[in-house]
Short mmCIF file of C-alpha atoms and ligand atoms in Angstrom, two decimals:
data_model
loop_
_atom_site.label_atom_id
_atom_site.label_comp_id
_atom_site.label_asym_id
_atom_site.label_seq_id
_atom_site.Cartn_x
_atom_site.Cartn_y
_atom_site.Cartn_z
CA MET A 66 121.70 14.48 90.53
CA ILE A 67 121.18 13.78 94.23
CA ALA A 68 117.70 14.64 95.54
CA THR A 69 116.11 15.05 98.94
CA LEU A 70 112.79 16.22 100.29
CA GLY A 71 111.37 17.73 103.44
CA GLU A 72 111.49 20.68 105.79
CA ILE A 73 113.07 23.96 104.70
CA VAL A 74 112.96 26.24 107.73
CA VAL A 75 114.77 29.10 109.43
CA GLU A 76 116.70 28.54 112.61
CA ILE A 77 116.95 31.12 115.36
CA ILE A 78 119.65 30.51 117.94
CA ALA A 79 119.78 31.65 121.59
CA GLU A 80 122.87 33.73 122.28
CA THR A 81 123.45 32.29 125.76
CA PRO A 82 123.62 28.64 126.82
CA GLY A 83 120.93 27.50 129.24
CA VAL A 84 117.67 25.65 129.53
CA GLY A 85 114.97 26.47 126.99
CA PHE A 86 113.00 29.59 126.21
CA ARG A 87 110.88 30.42 129.26
CA ALA A 88 112.35 33.89 129.61
CA PRO A 89 113.15 36.68 127.15
CA GLN A 90 116.69 36.44 125.85
CA ALA A 91 119.02 37.49 123.07
CA LEU A 92 118.59 35.56 119.84
CA VAL A 93 120.47 35.47 116.56
CA GLY A 94 119.10 34.53 113.17
CA PRO A 95 117.24 33.76 110.97
CA PHE A 96 119.63 31.22 109.47
CA PRO A 97 118.65 29.00 106.53
CA SER A 98 118.02 25.52 107.93
CA GLY A 99 116.09 22.25 107.93
CA ALA A 100 117.99 18.97 107.90
CA PRO A 101 117.19 18.11 104.25
CA ALA A 102 118.05 21.68 103.19
CA ILE A 103 121.42 21.56 104.98
CA PHE A 104 122.10 18.15 103.44
CA ILE A 105 121.35 19.26 99.90
CA ASP A 106 123.25 22.53 100.30
CA GLN A 107 126.33 20.52 101.30
CA VAL A 108 125.90 18.24 98.26
CA ALA A 109 125.78 21.27 95.96
CA ARG A 110 128.79 22.91 97.66
CA LEU A 111 130.77 19.85 96.56
CA GLY A 112 129.89 20.60 92.94
CA GLN A 113 127.43 17.71 92.66
CA PRO A 114 124.07 18.40 90.92
CA ALA A 115 121.48 18.56 93.71
CA GLY A 116 117.74 19.19 94.04
CA ILE A 117 115.25 19.52 96.89
CA ILE A 118 111.50 19.02 97.08
CA GLY A 119 109.95 21.20 99.78
CA CYS A 120 107.54 23.96 100.59
CA VAL A 121 108.00 27.46 101.99
CA GLY A 122 105.70 30.39 102.65
CA ASP A 123 105.52 33.56 100.58
CA ASP A 124 107.66 35.39 103.13
CA ASP A 125 111.22 36.48 103.84
CA PHE A 126 112.03 33.26 105.73
CA GLY A 127 111.19 31.34 102.57
CA ARG A 128 113.06 33.76 100.31
CA LEU A 129 116.14 33.63 102.57
CA ASN A 130 116.25 29.85 102.10
CA ILE A 131 115.56 29.78 98.36
CA ASP A 132 118.12 32.52 97.67
CA ARG A 133 120.76 30.71 99.71
CA LEU A 134 120.14 27.27 98.19
CA ARG A 135 120.11 28.70 94.67
CA ALA A 136 123.31 30.67 95.28
CA ASP A 137 125.03 27.47 96.43
CA GLY A 138 123.95 25.65 93.27
CA VAL A 139 120.89 23.68 94.42
CA ASP A 140 118.07 23.12 91.90
CA VAL A 141 115.18 24.93 93.66
CA SER A 142 112.58 24.30 90.93
CA ALA A 143 110.71 21.81 93.16
CA ILE A 144 110.40 24.17 96.12
CA GLU A 145 106.75 25.15 96.17
CA ILE A 146 105.75 28.57 97.55
CA VAL A 147 102.36 28.58 99.31
CA ALA A 148 100.53 31.78 100.16
CA ASP A 149 98.50 30.65 103.15
CA HIS A 150 101.14 29.17 105.46
CA PRO A 151 104.34 30.78 106.79
CA THR A 152 107.78 29.22 106.36
CA GLY A 153 108.66 26.85 109.20
CA SER A 154 110.99 27.79 112.02
CA ALA A 155 113.08 26.19 114.73
CA PHE A 156 114.38 27.97 117.84
CA VAL A 157 117.35 26.24 119.41
CA ARG A 158 119.19 26.80 122.67
CA TYR A 159 122.23 24.88 123.81
CA ARG A 160 122.53 23.70 127.40
CA GLU A 161 125.86 23.85 129.22
CA ASP A 162 126.20 20.06 128.72
CA GLY A 163 125.92 20.43 124.94
CA THR A 164 122.38 19.03 124.60
CA ARG A 165 119.77 21.18 122.90
CA ASP A 166 116.23 22.42 123.54
CA PHE A 167 114.08 23.23 120.52
CA VAL A 168 110.82 25.02 119.81
CA PHE A 169 109.60 23.86 116.41
CA ASN A 170 106.98 25.39 114.13
CA ILE A 171 107.15 22.90 111.29
CA ARG A 172 104.14 20.63 111.11
CA HIS A 173 101.64 23.49 110.78
CA SER A 174 103.94 25.63 108.64
CA ALA A 175 104.41 25.60 104.87
CA ALA A 176 106.79 22.65 105.38
CA GLY A 177 103.76 20.57 106.39
CA ARG A 178 102.36 21.11 102.89
CA THR A 179 105.28 19.39 101.18
CA ARG A 180 104.12 17.11 98.35
CA ILE A 181 105.49 15.67 95.13
CA THR A 182 104.45 18.11 92.41
CA GLU A 183 105.22 17.74 88.70
CA ALA A 184 108.40 19.77 89.29
CA GLY A 185 109.29 17.30 92.05
CA ARG A 186 108.79 14.31 89.75
CA ILE A 187 111.15 15.95 87.24
CA VAL A 188 113.85 16.40 89.90
CA LEU A 189 113.41 12.78 91.01
CA ALA A 190 113.55 11.53 87.42
CA ALA A 191 116.94 13.27 87.06
CA SER A 192 118.27 11.75 90.29
CA ARG A 193 120.14 8.52 90.80
CA HIS A 194 120.14 8.93 94.57
CA LEU A 195 117.56 10.10 97.12
CA HIS A 196 118.29 11.01 100.74
CA VAL A 197 115.51 10.96 103.36
CA MET A 198 115.67 12.46 106.85
CA GLY A 199 113.58 10.87 109.61
CA SER A 200 112.84 14.38 110.88
CA SER A 201 110.84 14.95 107.68
CA LEU A 202 108.37 12.13 108.45
CA PHE A 203 106.30 14.31 110.79
CA SER A 204 102.86 13.91 109.21
CA PRO A 205 100.94 11.40 107.08
CA ALA A 206 101.34 13.74 104.08
CA LEU A 207 105.11 13.93 104.47
CA ILE A 208 105.35 10.18 104.98
CA ALA A 209 103.36 9.64 101.78
CA ALA A 210 105.56 12.10 99.88
CA ALA A 211 108.74 10.38 101.10
CA GLN A 212 107.41 6.94 100.19
CA GLN A 213 106.38 8.16 96.75
CA ALA A 214 109.83 9.67 96.16
CA VAL A 215 111.57 6.49 97.35
CA ALA A 216 109.41 4.37 95.04
CA GLN A 217 110.12 6.58 92.02
CA VAL A 218 113.90 6.67 92.52
CA LYS A 219 114.14 2.94 93.31
CA ALA A 220 112.00 2.00 90.29
CA ALA A 221 114.48 3.89 88.10
CA GLY A 222 117.38 1.93 89.62
CA GLY A 223 118.57 4.68 91.99
CA SER A 224 119.80 4.28 95.56
CA ILE A 225 118.43 5.56 98.88
CA SER A 226 120.10 6.86 102.02
CA PHE A 227 118.31 7.42 105.31
CA ASP A 228 119.30 9.42 108.41
CA PRO A 229 116.80 8.99 111.29
CA ASN A 230 117.75 12.41 112.72
CA LEU A 231 115.46 11.84 115.71
CA ARG A 232 114.56 14.77 117.94
CA ARG A 233 112.61 14.01 121.09
CA GLU A 234 110.52 17.19 120.51
CA MET A 235 109.43 15.70 117.16
CA LEU A 236 108.61 12.16 118.17
CA SER A 237 104.91 12.84 118.25
CA SER A 238 103.21 10.17 116.22
CA PRO A 239 103.45 6.39 116.16
CA ASP A 240 103.14 6.75 112.35
CA MET A 241 106.58 8.35 112.38
CA LEU A 242 108.23 5.28 113.91
CA ASP A 243 106.42 2.95 111.50
CA ALA A 244 107.54 5.09 108.56
CA MET A 245 111.11 5.04 109.89
CA ALA A 246 111.01 1.26 110.11
CA SER A 247 109.83 1.01 106.50
CA LEU A 248 112.50 3.46 105.30
CA LEU A 249 115.15 1.49 107.13
CA ARG A 250 114.12 -1.56 105.10
CA ALA A 251 114.10 0.44 101.85
CA CYS A 252 117.48 2.13 102.17
CA ASP A 253 120.89 1.18 100.80
CA LEU A 254 122.82 3.35 103.24
CA PHE A 255 121.74 4.03 106.83
CA LEU A 256 123.30 7.00 108.67
CA PRO A 257 122.32 6.95 112.36
CA SER A 258 124.01 8.78 115.21
CA GLY A 259 124.44 7.44 118.73
CA ALA A 260 121.27 6.07 120.31
CA GLU A 261 119.32 6.14 117.03
CA LEU A 262 120.96 2.84 116.23
CA THR A 263 119.41 0.96 119.13
CA VAL A 264 116.10 2.90 119.17
CA MET A 265 115.35 1.56 115.71
CA THR A 266 116.11 -2.09 116.45
CA GLU A 267 115.30 -4.80 118.97
CA ALA A 268 119.01 -5.08 119.75
CA LYS A 269 120.50 -4.35 123.17
CA ASP A 270 123.90 -3.15 121.99
CA GLU A 271 125.44 -1.51 118.99
CA THR A 272 127.11 -4.56 117.47
CA ALA A 273 123.85 -6.50 117.56
CA ALA A 274 121.95 -3.50 116.14
CA ILE A 275 124.33 -3.22 113.19
CA ARG A 276 124.08 -6.96 112.55
CA GLU A 277 120.28 -6.75 112.67
CA ILE A 278 120.16 -3.79 110.24
CA LEU A 279 122.58 -5.36 107.75
CA GLY A 280 120.42 -8.48 108.05
CA LEU A 281 117.46 -6.47 106.69
CA GLY A 282 119.38 -6.06 103.45
CA VAL A 283 120.66 -2.53 104.11
CA GLY A 284 123.90 -2.29 102.14
CA ALA A 285 125.94 -0.25 104.62
CA VAL A 286 125.60 1.49 107.98
CA VAL A 287 127.67 4.56 108.86
CA VAL A 288 127.46 5.50 112.54
CA LYS A 289 128.16 9.15 113.38
CA ARG A 290 129.87 9.60 116.74
CA GLY A 291 130.29 13.35 117.15
CA ALA A 292 133.80 14.15 118.42
CA GLY A 293 134.42 10.37 118.38
CA GLY A 294 134.43 10.30 114.56
CA ALA A 295 132.49 7.73 112.58
CA SER A 296 132.44 4.07 111.64
CA TYR A 297 131.45 2.24 108.48
CA HIS A 298 129.92 -1.24 108.49
CA ASP A 299 128.89 -3.51 105.66
CA PRO A 300 128.62 -7.30 105.59
CA ALA A 301 132.27 -7.58 104.55
CA GLN A 302 134.04 -4.94 106.65
CA THR A 303 134.09 -2.45 109.51
CA LEU A 304 136.17 0.70 109.42
CA HIS A 305 136.45 3.24 112.23
CA MET A 306 137.88 6.69 111.67
CA ALA A 307 138.67 9.29 114.35
CA ALA A 308 137.27 12.81 114.05
CA PHE A 309 139.38 15.80 113.06
CA ASP A 310 140.15 18.32 115.79
CA ALA A 311 137.53 21.04 115.82
CA GLU A 312 136.32 23.71 118.18
CA GLU A 313 132.63 22.93 118.64
CA ILE A 314 130.79 26.23 118.20
CA ASP A 315 127.49 24.96 116.76
CA PRO A 316 126.93 21.20 116.36
CA THR A 317 123.62 21.56 114.47
CA GLY A 318 124.02 20.46 110.87
CA ALA A 319 127.18 18.41 111.42
CA GLY A 320 125.38 15.12 110.80
CA ASP A 321 123.67 16.52 107.70
CA CYS A 322 126.94 17.81 106.21
CA PHE A 323 128.67 14.54 107.13
CA GLY A 324 125.97 12.46 105.41
CA ALA A 325 125.87 14.67 102.32
CA THR A 326 129.63 14.46 101.93
CA PHE A 327 129.75 10.69 102.42
CA VAL A 328 126.93 10.08 99.91
CA THR A 329 128.43 12.47 97.34
CA CYS A 330 131.92 10.98 97.62
CA ARG A 331 130.62 7.41 97.23
CA LEU A 332 128.47 8.34 94.20
CA GLN A 333 131.47 10.07 92.66
CA GLY A 334 133.32 6.75 92.92
CA ARG A 335 135.59 7.40 95.92
CA GLY A 336 136.51 4.50 98.18
CA ILE A 337 135.06 3.91 101.63
CA ALA A 338 138.04 5.21 103.63
CA ASP A 339 138.42 8.27 101.43
CA SER A 340 134.69 9.05 101.67
CA LEU A 341 134.70 8.62 105.46
CA ARG A 342 137.69 10.97 105.74
CA PHE A 343 135.97 13.68 103.67
CA ALA A 344 132.74 13.20 105.63
CA ASN A 345 134.56 13.54 108.97
CA ALA A 346 136.24 16.71 107.69
CA SER A 347 132.83 18.02 106.61
CA GLY A 348 131.32 17.36 110.07
CA ALA A 349 134.34 18.94 111.77
CA ARG A 350 134.05 22.08 109.69
CA ALA A 351 130.27 22.25 110.22
CA VAL A 352 130.58 22.28 114.03
CA SER A 353 133.21 25.01 113.97
CA VAL A 354 130.94 27.56 112.25
CA ARG A 355 127.86 29.18 113.78
CA GLY A 356 124.60 28.64 111.91
CA PRO A 357 123.36 25.25 110.74
CA MET A 358 124.05 25.72 107.01
CA GLN A 359 126.93 28.17 107.39
CA GLY A 360 129.50 25.40 107.77
CA ALA A 361 128.81 23.53 104.50
CA SER A 362 132.12 23.02 102.72
CA SER A 363 133.72 22.86 99.29
CA PHE A 364 136.20 20.09 98.44
CA ALA A 365 139.00 22.68 98.71
CA GLU A 366 137.95 23.49 102.29
CA LEU A 367 137.79 19.79 103.18
CA GLU A 368 141.18 19.09 101.60
CA ALA A 369 142.65 21.93 103.71
CA ILE A 370 141.34 20.28 106.93
CA ILE A 371 142.66 16.87 105.86
CA GLY A 372 146.00 18.39 104.84
CA ARG A 373 146.45 20.20 108.18
CA ALA A 374 145.86 16.97 110.11
CA ALA A 375 148.28 14.90 108.00
P1 ATP B 36 123.04 16.54 113.92
O1 ATP B 36 121.85 15.65 113.81
O2 ATP B 36 123.05 17.44 115.10
O3 ATP B 36 123.34 17.30 112.66
P2 ATP B 36 124.41 14.02 114.24
O4 ATP B 36 124.12 13.59 115.63
O5 ATP B 36 123.61 13.43 113.14
O6 ATP B 36 124.33 15.61 114.16
P3 ATP B 36 127.23 13.97 114.84
O7 ATP B 36 127.74 12.64 115.20
O8 ATP B 36 127.01 14.96 115.92
O9 ATP B 36 125.95 13.79 113.92
O10 ATP B 36 128.26 14.65 113.82
C1 ATP B 36 128.51 14.09 112.54
C2 ATP B 36 129.99 14.02 112.27
O11 ATP B 36 130.57 15.34 112.38
C3 ATP B 36 130.77 13.16 113.25
O12 ATP B 36 130.72 11.80 112.86
C4 ATP B 36 132.16 13.76 113.12
O13 ATP B 36 132.80 13.32 111.95
C5 ATP B 36 131.86 15.25 112.95
N1 ATP B 36 131.85 15.94 114.25
C6 ATP B 36 130.79 16.16 115.05
N2 ATP B 36 131.16 16.78 116.19
C7 ATP B 36 132.50 16.96 116.09
C8 ATP B 36 133.50 17.56 116.94
N3 ATP B 36 133.19 18.10 118.12
N4 ATP B 36 134.78 17.57 116.50
C9 ATP B 36 135.11 17.04 115.31
N5 ATP B 36 134.23 16.46 114.48
C10 ATP B 36 132.95 16.42 114.85
MG1 MG B 37 121.60 13.95 112.73
#
């Protein structure tokens, strides 16, 4: 099994591009969301056993997420339902230049109550890989839960992947950056996108940042480059792969689907180039579908994208 933990939220998307939410406007949603939830949904869609540790409220936003994850094959036994906090939410609006503005209600929502329960320990005990999102490290409790999960999976000989998934709206506490630094040291596979690579190091440029991170003992770094594709780096090799052509309708979730597909392919024994190709196809399909989790793909859907491009 592959496990993850963290925020399970709904996402509500502005219908029109523009700057933020300071005026009434048309919205669409709720969509099931949360970076760890999107990640684990994509793992399950590939037929890989998958489980998530998280917390939702006793409300329709929570039920929407649980029903969707369960339907896609995710083990939802470690999702705790709390009565006194609502399910988290994220409102997102795209600007004309493709950047995004968010309004988050996560830290003070049910997601902020996430902890490792007995059900969570059982999921972790069944897992040989754990994925952590930096966006989940938004409170001391979540940081502690992530560290506990990492320790349990590593002690059992499992591997760890880490995607910083930084959002400027979320970078609230210095604790978060410290926790990210410690996760970077603990992980086997690091999955940054763009500027996250240099934010998390002392390095001035990308090549130096990758060298610095591999020097920490991280086994491999995969850099996500949006429409520019992705590149894989380990101490022995570098491999760049161009993206597949895609019409970008909704970029949210692309990185999560990409990471889930890369991790799943590697654990299933596929080679680096093959895994990168499937991951690129997964990111390409994710951006072409509206709704953060709506674009998670099966292997058949990914093979169709790869086949069309060949
Ligand atoms: P997010 O955090 O918003 O989910 P990210 O910044 O972590 O995303 P991206 O680099 O945006 O990750 O996207 C991940 C992968 O998805 C890319 O490496 C690429 O393979 C694919 N992808 C993203 N955007 C496009 C695009 N416009 N066309 C084709 N493929 C894309
Ligand atoms: Mg990301």
